[in-house]
Amino acid sequence: MSQEQDLSAEAGSSKTRPRRTKQRHAETQASGQLHQLPWQTLKNPYQPIEIINAEQIELIHDTSMRILEEVGMDVLDEDARELMAKAGAKVTAGSHRVHFDRHLIMDYMASVPESFTLHARNPAHNLHIGKNFTSFGTVASAPNASSLDGGRRAGNQTDYRNFLRLMQSLNILHFTGGYPVEPVDLHASVRHLDCLADCVTLTDKVFHAYSLGRQRNRDGIEIARIARGISHEQLEQEPSLFTIINTSSPLRLDQPMLQGIMEMSARNQVVMLTPFTLAGAMAPVTLAGALAQQNAEALAGIAFTQMVRRGAPAVYGGFTSNVDMKSGAPAFGTPEYVQAAQISGQLARHYKIPFRSSNVCAANTVDAQAAYESTMALWGAIMGGTNFLMHGAGWLEGGLCASFEKMMIDADLLQMMAVYLQGVTVDEASLALEAVKDVGPGGHYFGTAHTMARYKQAFYAPLISDWRNFETWQEAGSPTAYEHAHRLYQQILHTYEPPALDVAIREELEDFVARRKREGGVATDF
């Protein structure tokens, strides 16, 4: 009998410790117990992968500068153009076009903080952004939701609130990236008021405000201030809200995004500037060309945050991917997406500012494609040195659907990444020389003192994976990961308890929301 056969036979014996250990673990999983890691501030101890060299980074940088100097950006807001002109940009009269000198851009980029703290209403959930810190957030902005029992449906407030409850309950999720699903049953004029109030009452973690016009940003900033129970002055000293600013690629900044920058940066709140550059569609088909355009758009937007207020926190967002050249549909989790994420990280570090990336896929259901594309995207982000992971849990259909089961599977992936980021201890105790001497040739380590002192915490215990052998798994009804994720998210919702909220803060929040609703919220054309 070969050594492999011998080990296999031993592991299959009911008299040996490994089968009992695995079976106990599987029974614990089947019982619905949630194997969560504790809330923790994550650091990436590894050097990011740099897949192009310093000379190539300079080539991308130089091309980006030439784009801003020779082509320019269309800036679709008059106030923004005036600010840019005062700062030294060249605004073409009678046009939206603005050209930026490279020295002007780099002067303003120099004042972006290399790192900062993003404050939550619960100080224990404050986030450190930049350097080698990393944080994980939820899917955001999906117009549809899905679950195994309810199928795919339009976004609604009930699902929105349940996603917030999951986010609050899962320690591995550090922030709400936006509305995990868009509650289209709430009128757009007041939707932001109800949604941000829910962020405050159902969670105590960092949240996001959409840049969809000045008033929504102002309301979001005020709700963040009320949530923390602080003064306007303290809020401006302690960033407490973030927004994602997407350029309208190619080479345009539209009015709502520009107004978002002006409102948020003026109050020292966080702007994450993220071009949505799909190679072959809204950007050149070559990855180098797409990244040069992404970089030009990102630098123009980030420099503008500093024109509004020197030192305002900003983050370099990379979201370059490719399209399916047969259909034009966006593709995610591709080799090109991974490469773009890693190069984007290199560019952010080149300018010494924090980096935002995403965990995304193009799959239409919770299947193998969803898993492997998300895993690819996640590795691209983590080894690209991301400081802020958007869409970390729940993303499906290229962002058109938020899945409850996918959120649980992604949470498992994120927990595995968190354990991976802990690194490996190598010291006298972990090298276990005395245990090796005690066991000697041909023995096993299941009952050694070294193992018994460590086995409970020795290895990662998954949320979703089922480690039972085939026969035991079959006897249990052959449950899939999809089904396990479904049971687990429902269990979490059943046991959810809202975080404590000071009565005075709750009353002030309710009064503010009620007053803004009486005022009509934000004007819409419907």
PDB file of C-alpha atoms in Angstrom, residues 130-382:
ATOM      1  CA  GLY A 130      -4.443  54.432   3.329  1.00  0.00           C
ATOM      2  CA  LYS A 131      -0.972  52.971   3.845  1.00  0.00           C
ATOM      3  CA  ASN A 132      -1.430  49.195   4.222  1.00  0.00           C
ATOM      4  CA  PHE A 133      -4.873  49.288   5.859  1.00  0.00           C
ATOM      5  CA  THR A 134      -7.786  47.661   4.046  1.00  0.00           C
ATOM      6  CA  SER A 135     -11.561  47.669   4.633  1.00  0.00           C
ATOM      7  CA  PHE A 136     -14.403  45.693   3.055  1.00  0.00           C
ATOM      8  CA  GLY A 137     -17.875  46.961   2.124  1.00  0.00           C
ATOM      9  CA  THR A 138     -21.170  45.785   0.681  1.00  0.00           C
ATOM     10  CA  VAL A 139     -22.500  45.688  -2.845  1.00  0.00           C
ATOM     11  CA  ALA A 140     -24.007  49.041  -3.766  1.00  0.00           C
ATOM     12  CA  SER A 141     -26.507  50.571  -6.173  1.00  0.00           C
ATOM     13  CA  ALA A 142     -28.060  47.385  -7.557  1.00  0.00           C
ATOM     14  CA  PRO A 143     -31.545  48.046  -9.003  1.00  0.00           C
ATOM     15  CA  ASN A 144     -32.645  44.455  -8.266  1.00  0.00           C
ATOM     16  CA  ALA A 145     -32.425  42.020  -5.371  1.00  0.00           C
ATOM     17  CA  SER A 146     -32.513  38.228  -5.378  1.00  0.00           C
ATOM     18  CA  SER A 147     -32.804  35.317  -2.975  1.00  0.00           C
ATOM     19  CA  LEU A 148     -33.334  31.586  -3.333  1.00  0.00           C
ATOM     20  CA  ASP A 149     -36.897  31.754  -2.043  1.00  0.00           C
ATOM     21  CA  GLY A 150     -38.031  35.111  -3.430  1.00  0.00           C
ATOM     22  CA  GLY A 151     -36.338  35.058  -6.821  1.00  0.00           C
ATOM     23  CA  ARG A 152     -35.241  38.211  -8.616  1.00  0.00           C
ATOM     24  CA  ARG A 153     -37.280  41.346  -7.938  1.00  0.00           C
ATOM     25  CA  ALA A 154     -37.053  45.114  -8.166  1.00  0.00           C
ATOM     26  CA  GLY A 155     -35.286  46.794  -5.278  1.00  0.00           C
ATOM     27  CA  ASN A 156     -37.508  47.716  -2.319  1.00  0.00           C
ATOM     28  CA  GLN A 157     -37.177  49.114   1.174  1.00  0.00           C
ATOM     29  CA  THR A 158     -37.683  45.767   2.916  1.00  0.00           C
ATOM     30  CA  ASP A 159     -34.791  44.167   1.061  1.00  0.00           C
ATOM     31  CA  TYR A 160     -32.692  47.303   1.488  1.00  0.00           C
ATOM     32  CA  ARG A 161     -33.143  47.211   5.241  1.00  0.00           C
ATOM     33  CA  ASN A 162     -32.395  43.501   5.398  1.00  0.00           C
ATOM     34  CA  PHE A 163     -29.115  44.049   3.573  1.00  0.00           C
ATOM     35  CA  LEU A 164     -28.230  46.684   6.167  1.00  0.00           C
ATOM     36  CA  ARG A 165     -29.051  44.233   8.946  1.00  0.00           C
ATOM     37  CA  LEU A 166     -26.760  41.641   7.368  1.00  0.00           C
ATOM     38  CA  MET A 167     -23.982  44.191   6.964  1.00  0.00           C
ATOM     39  CA  GLN A 168     -24.236  45.219  10.587  1.00  0.00           C
ATOM     40  CA  SER A 169     -24.224  41.594  11.726  1.00  0.00           C
ATOM     41  CA  LEU A 170     -21.248  40.462   9.657  1.00  0.00           C
ATOM     42  CA  ASN A 171     -18.034  41.528  11.359  1.00  0.00           C
ATOM     43  CA  ILE A 172     -16.031  41.172   8.160  1.00  0.00           C
ATOM     44  CA  LEU A 173     -18.014  44.006   6.522  1.00  0.00           C
ATOM     45  CA  HIS A 174     -16.675  47.371   7.609  1.00  0.00           C
ATOM     46  CA  PHE A 175     -18.956  49.801   5.791  1.00  0.00           C
ATOM     47  CA  THR A 176     -22.079  50.255   3.689  1.00  0.00           C
ATOM     48  CA  GLY A 177     -20.957  51.099   0.165  1.00  0.00           C
ATOM     49  CA  GLY A 178     -24.192  52.836  -0.777  1.00  0.00           C
ATOM     50  CA  TYR A 179     -27.696  51.415  -0.978  1.00  0.00           C
ATOM     51  CA  PRO A 180     -26.966  47.678  -1.346  1.00  0.00           C
ATOM     52  CA  VAL A 181     -30.148  47.583  -3.390  1.00  0.00           C
ATOM     53  CA  GLU A 182     -32.020  50.639  -4.634  1.00  0.00           C
ATOM     54  CA  PRO A 183     -35.427  50.867  -2.856  1.00  0.00           C
ATOM     55  CA  VAL A 184     -37.416  52.044  -5.847  1.00  0.00           C
ATOM     56  CA  ASP A 185     -40.659  51.888  -3.848  1.00  0.00           C
ATOM     57  CA  LEU A 186     -39.484  55.081  -2.089  1.00  0.00           C
ATOM     58  CA  HIS A 187     -39.956  58.256  -4.108  1.00  0.00           C
ATOM     59  CA  ALA A 188     -36.660  59.651  -5.386  1.00  0.00           C
ATOM     60  CA  SER A 189     -37.346  63.047  -3.794  1.00  0.00           C
ATOM     61  CA  VAL A 190     -37.092  61.629  -0.260  1.00  0.00           C
ATOM     62  CA  ARG A 191     -35.427  58.252  -0.797  1.00  0.00           C
ATOM     63  CA  HIS A 192     -32.041  59.466   0.421  1.00  0.00           C
ATOM     64  CA  LEU A 193     -33.568  60.703   3.685  1.00  0.00           C
ATOM     65  CA  ASP A 194     -35.140  57.361   4.567  1.00  0.00           C
ATOM     66  CA  CYS A 195     -32.139  55.355   3.365  1.00  0.00           C
ATOM     67  CA  LEU A 196     -29.511  57.344   5.247  1.00  0.00           C
ATOM     68  CA  ALA A 197     -31.686  57.401   8.372  1.00  0.00           C
ATOM     69  CA  ASP A 198     -31.823  53.598   8.118  1.00  0.00           C
ATOM     70  CA  CYS A 199     -28.010  53.527   7.921  1.00  0.00           C
ATOM     71  CA  VAL A 200     -27.931  55.354  11.234  1.00  0.00           C
ATOM     72  CA  THR A 201     -30.605  53.342  13.058  1.00  0.00           C
ATOM     73  CA  LEU A 202     -29.880  49.851  11.706  1.00  0.00           C
ATOM     74  CA  THR A 203     -26.062  50.072  11.669  1.00  0.00           C
ATOM     75  CA  ASP A 204     -23.288  51.862  13.510  1.00  0.00           C
ATOM     76  CA  LYS A 205     -20.662  51.565  10.792  1.00  0.00           C
ATOM     77  CA  VAL A 206     -19.387  53.958   8.139  1.00  0.00           C
ATOM     78  CA  PHE A 207     -21.870  54.779   5.364  1.00  0.00           C
ATOM     79  CA  HIS A 208     -22.021  56.553   2.004  1.00  0.00           C
ATOM     80  CA  ALA A 209     -24.029  59.370   0.419  1.00  0.00           C
ATOM     81  CA  TYR A 210     -24.742  59.484  -3.303  1.00  0.00           C
ATOM     82  CA  SER A 211     -23.684  62.555  -5.234  1.00  0.00           C
ATOM     83  CA  LEU A 212     -26.938  63.223  -7.053  1.00  0.00           C
ATOM     84  CA  GLY A 213     -27.178  66.969  -6.646  1.00  0.00           C
ATOM     85  CA  ARG A 214     -26.093  69.413  -3.969  1.00  0.00           C
ATOM     86  CA  GLN A 215     -29.039  68.993  -1.627  1.00  0.00           C
ATOM     87  CA  ARG A 216     -28.674  65.226  -1.277  1.00  0.00           C
ATOM     88  CA  ASN A 217     -25.032  65.716  -0.319  1.00  0.00           C
ATOM     89  CA  ARG A 218     -25.956  68.407   2.189  1.00  0.00           C
ATOM     90  CA  ASP A 219     -28.615  66.193   3.723  1.00  0.00           C
ATOM     91  CA  GLY A 220     -26.179  63.289   3.886  1.00  0.00           C
ATOM     92  CA  ILE A 221     -23.532  65.380   5.622  1.00  0.00           C
ATOM     93  CA  GLU A 222     -26.070  66.623   8.166  1.00  0.00           C
ATOM     94  CA  ILE A 223     -27.335  63.099   8.856  1.00  0.00           C
ATOM     95  CA  ALA A 224     -23.728  61.927   9.403  1.00  0.00           C
ATOM     96  CA  ARG A 225     -23.208  64.801  11.845  1.00  0.00           C
ATOM     97  CA  ILE A 226     -26.418  64.058  13.737  1.00  0.00           C
ATOM     98  CA  ALA A 227     -25.551  60.342  13.887  1.00  0.00           C
ATOM     99  CA  ARG A 228     -22.281  61.050  15.662  1.00  0.00           C
ATOM    100  CA  GLY A 229     -23.768  63.715  17.924  1.00  0.00           C
ATOM    101  CA  ILE A 230     -21.046  66.222  17.075  1.00  0.00           C
ATOM    102  CA  SER A 231     -20.773  69.869  16.047  1.00  0.00           C
ATOM    103  CA  HIS A 232     -20.321  71.118  12.497  1.00  0.00           C
ATOM    104  CA  GLU A 233     -16.785  72.149  13.416  1.00  0.00           C
ATOM    105  CA  GLN A 234     -15.891  68.681  14.709  1.00  0.00           C
ATOM    106  CA  LEU A 235     -17.391  67.094  11.617  1.00  0.00           C
ATOM    107  CA  GLU A 236     -15.054  69.129   9.420  1.00  0.00           C
ATOM    108  CA  GLN A 237     -12.106  67.959  11.485  1.00  0.00           C
ATOM    109  CA  GLU A 238     -13.230  64.318  11.426  1.00  0.00           C
ATOM    110  CA  PRO A 239     -14.372  62.956   8.032  1.00  0.00           C
ATOM    111  CA  SER A 240     -17.534  60.935   8.690  1.00  0.00           C
ATOM    112  CA  LEU A 241     -19.091  60.336   5.269  1.00  0.00           C
ATOM    113  CA  PHE A 242     -17.840  59.265   1.866  1.00  0.00           C
ATOM    114  CA  THR A 243     -19.114  59.489  -1.677  1.00  0.00           C
ATOM    115  CA  ILE A 244     -18.161  57.741  -4.888  1.00  0.00           C
ATOM    116  CA  ILE A 245     -17.606  60.108  -7.803  1.00  0.00           C
ATOM    117  CA  ASN A 246     -17.709  58.412 -11.198  1.00  0.00           C
ATOM    118  CA  THR A 247     -16.458  60.193 -14.271  1.00  0.00           C
ATOM    119  CA  SER A 248     -18.695  59.873 -17.304  1.00  0.00           C
ATOM    120  CA  SER A 249     -16.104  58.177 -19.467  1.00  0.00           C
ATOM    121  CA  PRO A 250     -14.624  59.094 -21.776  1.00  0.00           C
ATOM    122  CA  LEU A 251     -13.279  62.344 -20.324  1.00  0.00           C
ATOM    123  CA  ARG A 252     -16.358  63.967 -18.815  1.00  0.00           C
ATOM    124  CA  LEU A 253     -17.372  65.076 -15.355  1.00  0.00           C
ATOM    125  CA  ASP A 254     -21.114  65.633 -15.156  1.00  0.00           C
ATOM    126  CA  GLN A 255     -22.941  68.160 -13.007  1.00  0.00           C
ATOM    127  CA  PRO A 256     -24.183  65.941 -10.128  1.00  0.00           C
ATOM    128  CA  MET A 257     -20.701  64.461  -9.666  1.00  0.00           C
ATOM    129  CA  LEU A 258     -19.040  67.881  -9.722  1.00  0.00           C
ATOM    130  CA  GLN A 259     -21.560  69.235  -7.234  1.00  0.00           C
ATOM    131  CA  GLY A 260     -20.842  66.222  -5.048  1.00  0.00           C
ATOM    132  CA  ILE A 261     -17.128  67.034  -5.049  1.00  0.00           C
ATOM    133  CA  MET A 262     -17.807  70.682  -4.224  1.00  0.00           C
ATOM    134  CA  GLU A 263     -20.161  69.881  -1.342  1.00  0.00           C
ATOM    135  CA  MET A 264     -18.157  67.018   0.152  1.00  0.00           C
ATOM    136  CA  SER A 265     -14.648  68.420  -0.219  1.00  0.00           C
ATOM    137  CA  ALA A 266     -15.712  71.843   1.047  1.00  0.00           C
ATOM    138  CA  ARG A 267     -16.758  70.119   4.289  1.00  0.00           C
ATOM    139  CA  ASN A 268     -13.637  67.911   4.406  1.00  0.00           C
ATOM    140  CA  GLN A 269     -15.592  64.733   3.727  1.00  0.00           C
ATOM    141  CA  VAL A 270     -14.251  61.849   1.657  1.00  0.00           C
ATOM    142  CA  VAL A 271     -14.376  61.732  -2.157  1.00  0.00           C
ATOM    143  CA  MET A 272     -13.470  58.478  -3.920  1.00  0.00           C
ATOM    144  CA  LEU A 273     -12.885  59.375  -7.560  1.00  0.00           C
ATOM    145  CA  THR A 274     -13.545  56.345  -9.749  1.00  0.00           C
ATOM    146  CA  PRO A 275     -13.634  56.401 -13.551  1.00  0.00           C
ATOM    147  CA  PHE A 276     -15.730  53.609 -15.078  1.00  0.00           C
ATOM    148  CA  THR A 277     -13.464  52.788 -17.990  1.00  0.00           C
ATOM    149  CA  LEU A 278     -14.420  49.664 -19.920  1.00  0.00           C
ATOM    150  CA  ALA A 279     -11.681  48.806 -22.400  1.00  0.00           C
ATOM    151  CA  GLY A 280     -13.123  48.548 -25.874  1.00  0.00           C
ATOM    152  CA  ALA A 281     -16.216  50.647 -25.083  1.00  0.00           C
ATOM    153  CA  MET A 282     -15.657  53.837 -23.052  1.00  0.00           C
ATOM    154  CA  ALA A 283     -11.864  53.525 -23.173  1.00  0.00           C
ATOM    155  CA  PRO A 284      -9.236  52.267 -25.635  1.00  0.00           C
ATOM    156  CA  VAL A 285      -9.298  48.535 -26.274  1.00  0.00           C
ATOM    157  CA  THR A 286      -5.726  48.140 -25.014  1.00  0.00           C
ATOM    158  CA  LEU A 287      -5.237  47.883 -21.260  1.00  0.00           C
ATOM    159  CA  ALA A 288      -2.436  50.455 -21.307  1.00  0.00           C
ATOM    160  CA  GLY A 289      -4.619  52.942 -23.171  1.00  0.00           C
ATOM    161  CA  ALA A 290      -7.611  52.323 -20.918  1.00  0.00           C
ATOM    162  CA  LEU A 291      -5.466  52.859 -17.824  1.00  0.00           C
ATOM    163  CA  ALA A 292      -3.958  56.048 -19.231  1.00  0.00           C
ATOM    164  CA  GLN A 293      -7.472  57.405 -19.733  1.00  0.00           C
ATOM    165  CA  GLN A 294      -8.593  56.173 -16.284  1.00  0.00           C
ATOM    166  CA  ASN A 295      -5.600  57.892 -14.753  1.00  0.00           C
ATOM    167  CA  ALA A 296      -6.259  61.178 -16.555  1.00  0.00           C
ATOM    168  CA  GLU A 297      -9.882  61.228 -15.429  1.00  0.00           C
ATOM    169  CA  ALA A 298      -9.020  60.257 -11.858  1.00  0.00           C
ATOM    170  CA  LEU A 299      -6.298  62.897 -11.537  1.00  0.00           C
ATOM    171  CA  ALA A 300      -8.511  65.641 -12.921  1.00  0.00           C
ATOM    172  CA  GLY A 301     -11.248  64.821 -10.414  1.00  0.00           C
ATOM    173  CA  ILE A 302      -8.913  64.376  -7.461  1.00  0.00           C
ATOM    174  CA  ALA A 303      -7.050  67.594  -8.247  1.00  0.00           C
ATOM    175  CA  PHE A 304     -10.437  69.339  -8.293  1.00  0.00           C
ATOM    176  CA  THR A 305     -11.123  68.176  -4.722  1.00  0.00           C
ATOM    177  CA  GLN A 306      -7.995  70.090  -3.724  1.00  0.00           C
ATOM    178  CA  MET A 307      -9.047  73.161  -5.712  1.00  0.00           C
ATOM    179  CA  VAL A 308     -12.173  73.137  -3.564  1.00  0.00           C
ATOM    180  CA  ARG A 309     -10.256  72.582  -0.317  1.00  0.00           C
ATOM    181  CA  ARG A 310      -6.572  71.845   0.135  1.00  0.00           C
ATOM    182  CA  GLY A 311      -6.034  68.709   2.200  1.00  0.00           C
ATOM    183  CA  ALA A 312      -9.544  67.310   1.742  1.00  0.00           C
ATOM    184  CA  PRO A 313      -9.415  63.485   1.846  1.00  0.00           C
ATOM    185  CA  ALA A 314      -9.612  61.766  -1.534  1.00  0.00           C
ATOM    186  CA  VAL A 315      -9.110  58.232  -2.810  1.00  0.00           C
ATOM    187  CA  TYR A 316      -7.932  56.958  -6.201  1.00  0.00           C
ATOM    188  CA  GLY A 317     -10.535  54.541  -7.552  1.00  0.00           C
ATOM    189  CA  GLY A 318      -9.722  51.921 -10.168  1.00  0.00           C
ATOM    190  CA  PHE A 319     -12.587  50.207 -11.976  1.00  0.00           C
ATOM    191  CA  THR A 320     -11.140  49.458 -15.393  1.00  0.00           C
ATOM    192  CA  SER A 321     -12.290  46.212 -16.949  1.00  0.00           C
ATOM    193  CA  ASN A 322     -13.025  44.938 -20.432  1.00  0.00           C
ATOM    194  CA  VAL A 323     -16.164  44.245 -22.413  1.00  0.00           C
ATOM    195  CA  ASP A 324     -17.257  41.130 -24.254  1.00  0.00           C
ATOM    196  CA  MET A 325     -16.334  42.168 -27.778  1.00  0.00           C
ATOM    197  CA  LYS A 326     -19.100  39.918 -29.157  1.00  0.00           C
ATOM    198  CA  SER A 327     -21.964  41.530 -27.238  1.00  0.00           C
ATOM    199  CA  GLY A 328     -20.570  44.716 -25.684  1.00  0.00           C
ATOM    200  CA  ALA A 329     -21.552  43.477 -22.207  1.00  0.00           C
ATOM    201  CA  PRO A 330     -19.193  44.366 -19.331  1.00  0.00           C
ATOM    202  CA  ALA A 331     -16.937  41.554 -18.132  1.00  0.00           C
ATOM    203  CA  PHE A 332     -15.566  41.296 -14.604  1.00  0.00           C
ATOM    204  CA  GLY A 333     -13.185  39.008 -12.757  1.00  0.00           C
ATOM    205  CA  THR A 334     -11.205  38.582 -15.976  1.00  0.00           C
ATOM    206  CA  PRO A 335      -7.407  38.389 -16.216  1.00  0.00           C
ATOM    207  CA  GLU A 336      -7.536  41.921 -17.629  1.00  0.00           C
ATOM    208  CA  TYR A 337      -9.583  43.106 -14.651  1.00  0.00           C
ATOM    209  CA  VAL A 338      -7.001  41.664 -12.258  1.00  0.00           C
ATOM    210  CA  GLN A 339      -4.144  43.290 -14.155  1.00  0.00           C
ATOM    211  CA  ALA A 340      -5.953  46.633 -14.259  1.00  0.00           C
ATOM    212  CA  ALA A 341      -6.612  46.505 -10.511  1.00  0.00           C
ATOM    213  CA  GLN A 342      -2.977  45.797  -9.737  1.00  0.00           C
ATOM    214  CA  ILE A 343      -1.686  48.524 -12.040  1.00  0.00           C
ATOM    215  CA  SER A 344      -4.257  50.944 -10.610  1.00  0.00           C
ATOM    216  CA  GLY A 345      -2.802  50.212  -7.189  1.00  0.00           C
ATOM    217  CA  GLN A 346       0.655  51.001  -8.529  1.00  0.00           C
ATOM    218  CA  LEU A 347      -0.606  54.316  -9.885  1.00  0.00           C
ATOM    219  CA  ALA A 348      -2.261  55.253  -6.584  1.00  0.00           C
ATOM    220  CA  ARG A 349       0.975  54.520  -4.726  1.00  0.00           C
ATOM    221  CA  HIS A 350       2.877  56.533  -7.336  1.00  0.00           C
ATOM    222  CA  TYR A 351       0.829  59.574  -6.259  1.00  0.00           C
ATOM    223  CA  LYS A 352       0.938  58.537  -2.576  1.00  0.00           C
ATOM    224  CA  ILE A 353      -2.829  58.430  -2.090  1.00  0.00           C
ATOM    225  CA  PRO A 354      -5.214  55.658  -0.934  1.00  0.00           C
ATOM    226  CA  PHE A 355      -6.583  53.158  -3.450  1.00  0.00           C
ATOM    227  CA  ARG A 356     -10.133  51.855  -3.923  1.00  0.00           C
ATOM    228  CA  SER A 357     -10.966  48.634  -5.820  1.00  0.00           C
ATOM    229  CA  SER A 358     -13.928  46.219  -6.062  1.00  0.00           C
ATOM    230  CA  ASN A 359     -15.063  42.588  -5.788  1.00  0.00           C
ATOM    231  CA  VAL A 360     -17.183  42.055  -8.892  1.00  0.00           C
ATOM    232  CA  CYS A 361     -18.450  39.406 -11.302  1.00  0.00           C
ATOM    233  CA  ALA A 362     -20.642  39.146 -14.388  1.00  0.00           C
ATOM    234  CA  ALA A 363     -22.485  35.968 -13.332  1.00  0.00           C
ATOM    235  CA  ASN A 364     -26.294  35.977 -13.432  1.00  0.00           C
ATOM    236  CA  THR A 365     -26.770  33.593 -10.513  1.00  0.00           C
ATOM    237  CA  VAL A 366     -24.890  32.247  -7.499  1.00  0.00           C
ATOM    238  CA  ASP A 367     -22.880  29.590  -9.305  1.00  0.00           C
ATOM    239  CA  ALA A 368     -19.324  28.560 -10.105  1.00  0.00           C
ATOM    240  CA  GLN A 369     -18.889  31.546 -12.418  1.00  0.00           C
ATOM    241  CA  ALA A 370     -19.883  33.928  -9.627  1.00  0.00           C
ATOM    242  CA  ALA A 371     -17.372  32.260  -7.318  1.00  0.00           C
ATOM    243  CA  TYR A 372     -14.372  32.153  -9.610  1.00  0.00           C
ATOM    244  CA  GLU A 373     -14.855  35.617 -11.090  1.00  0.00           C
ATOM    245  CA  SER A 374     -15.247  37.118  -7.605  1.00  0.00           C
ATOM    246  CA  THR A 375     -12.204  35.255  -6.365  1.00  0.00           C
ATOM    247  CA  MET A 376     -10.172  36.575  -9.295  1.00  0.00           C
ATOM    248  CA  ALA A 377     -11.400  40.123  -8.695  1.00  0.00           C
ATOM    249  CA  LEU A 378     -10.689  39.852  -4.992  1.00  0.00           C
ATOM    250  CA  TRP A 379      -7.121  38.690  -5.557  1.00  0.00           C
ATOM    251  CA  GLY A 380      -6.603  41.548  -7.982  1.00  0.00           C
ATOM    252  CA  ALA A 381      -7.797  44.012  -5.351  1.00  0.00           C
ATOM    253  CA  ILE A 382      -5.941  42.543  -2.373  1.00  0.00           C
TER     254      ILE A 382
END
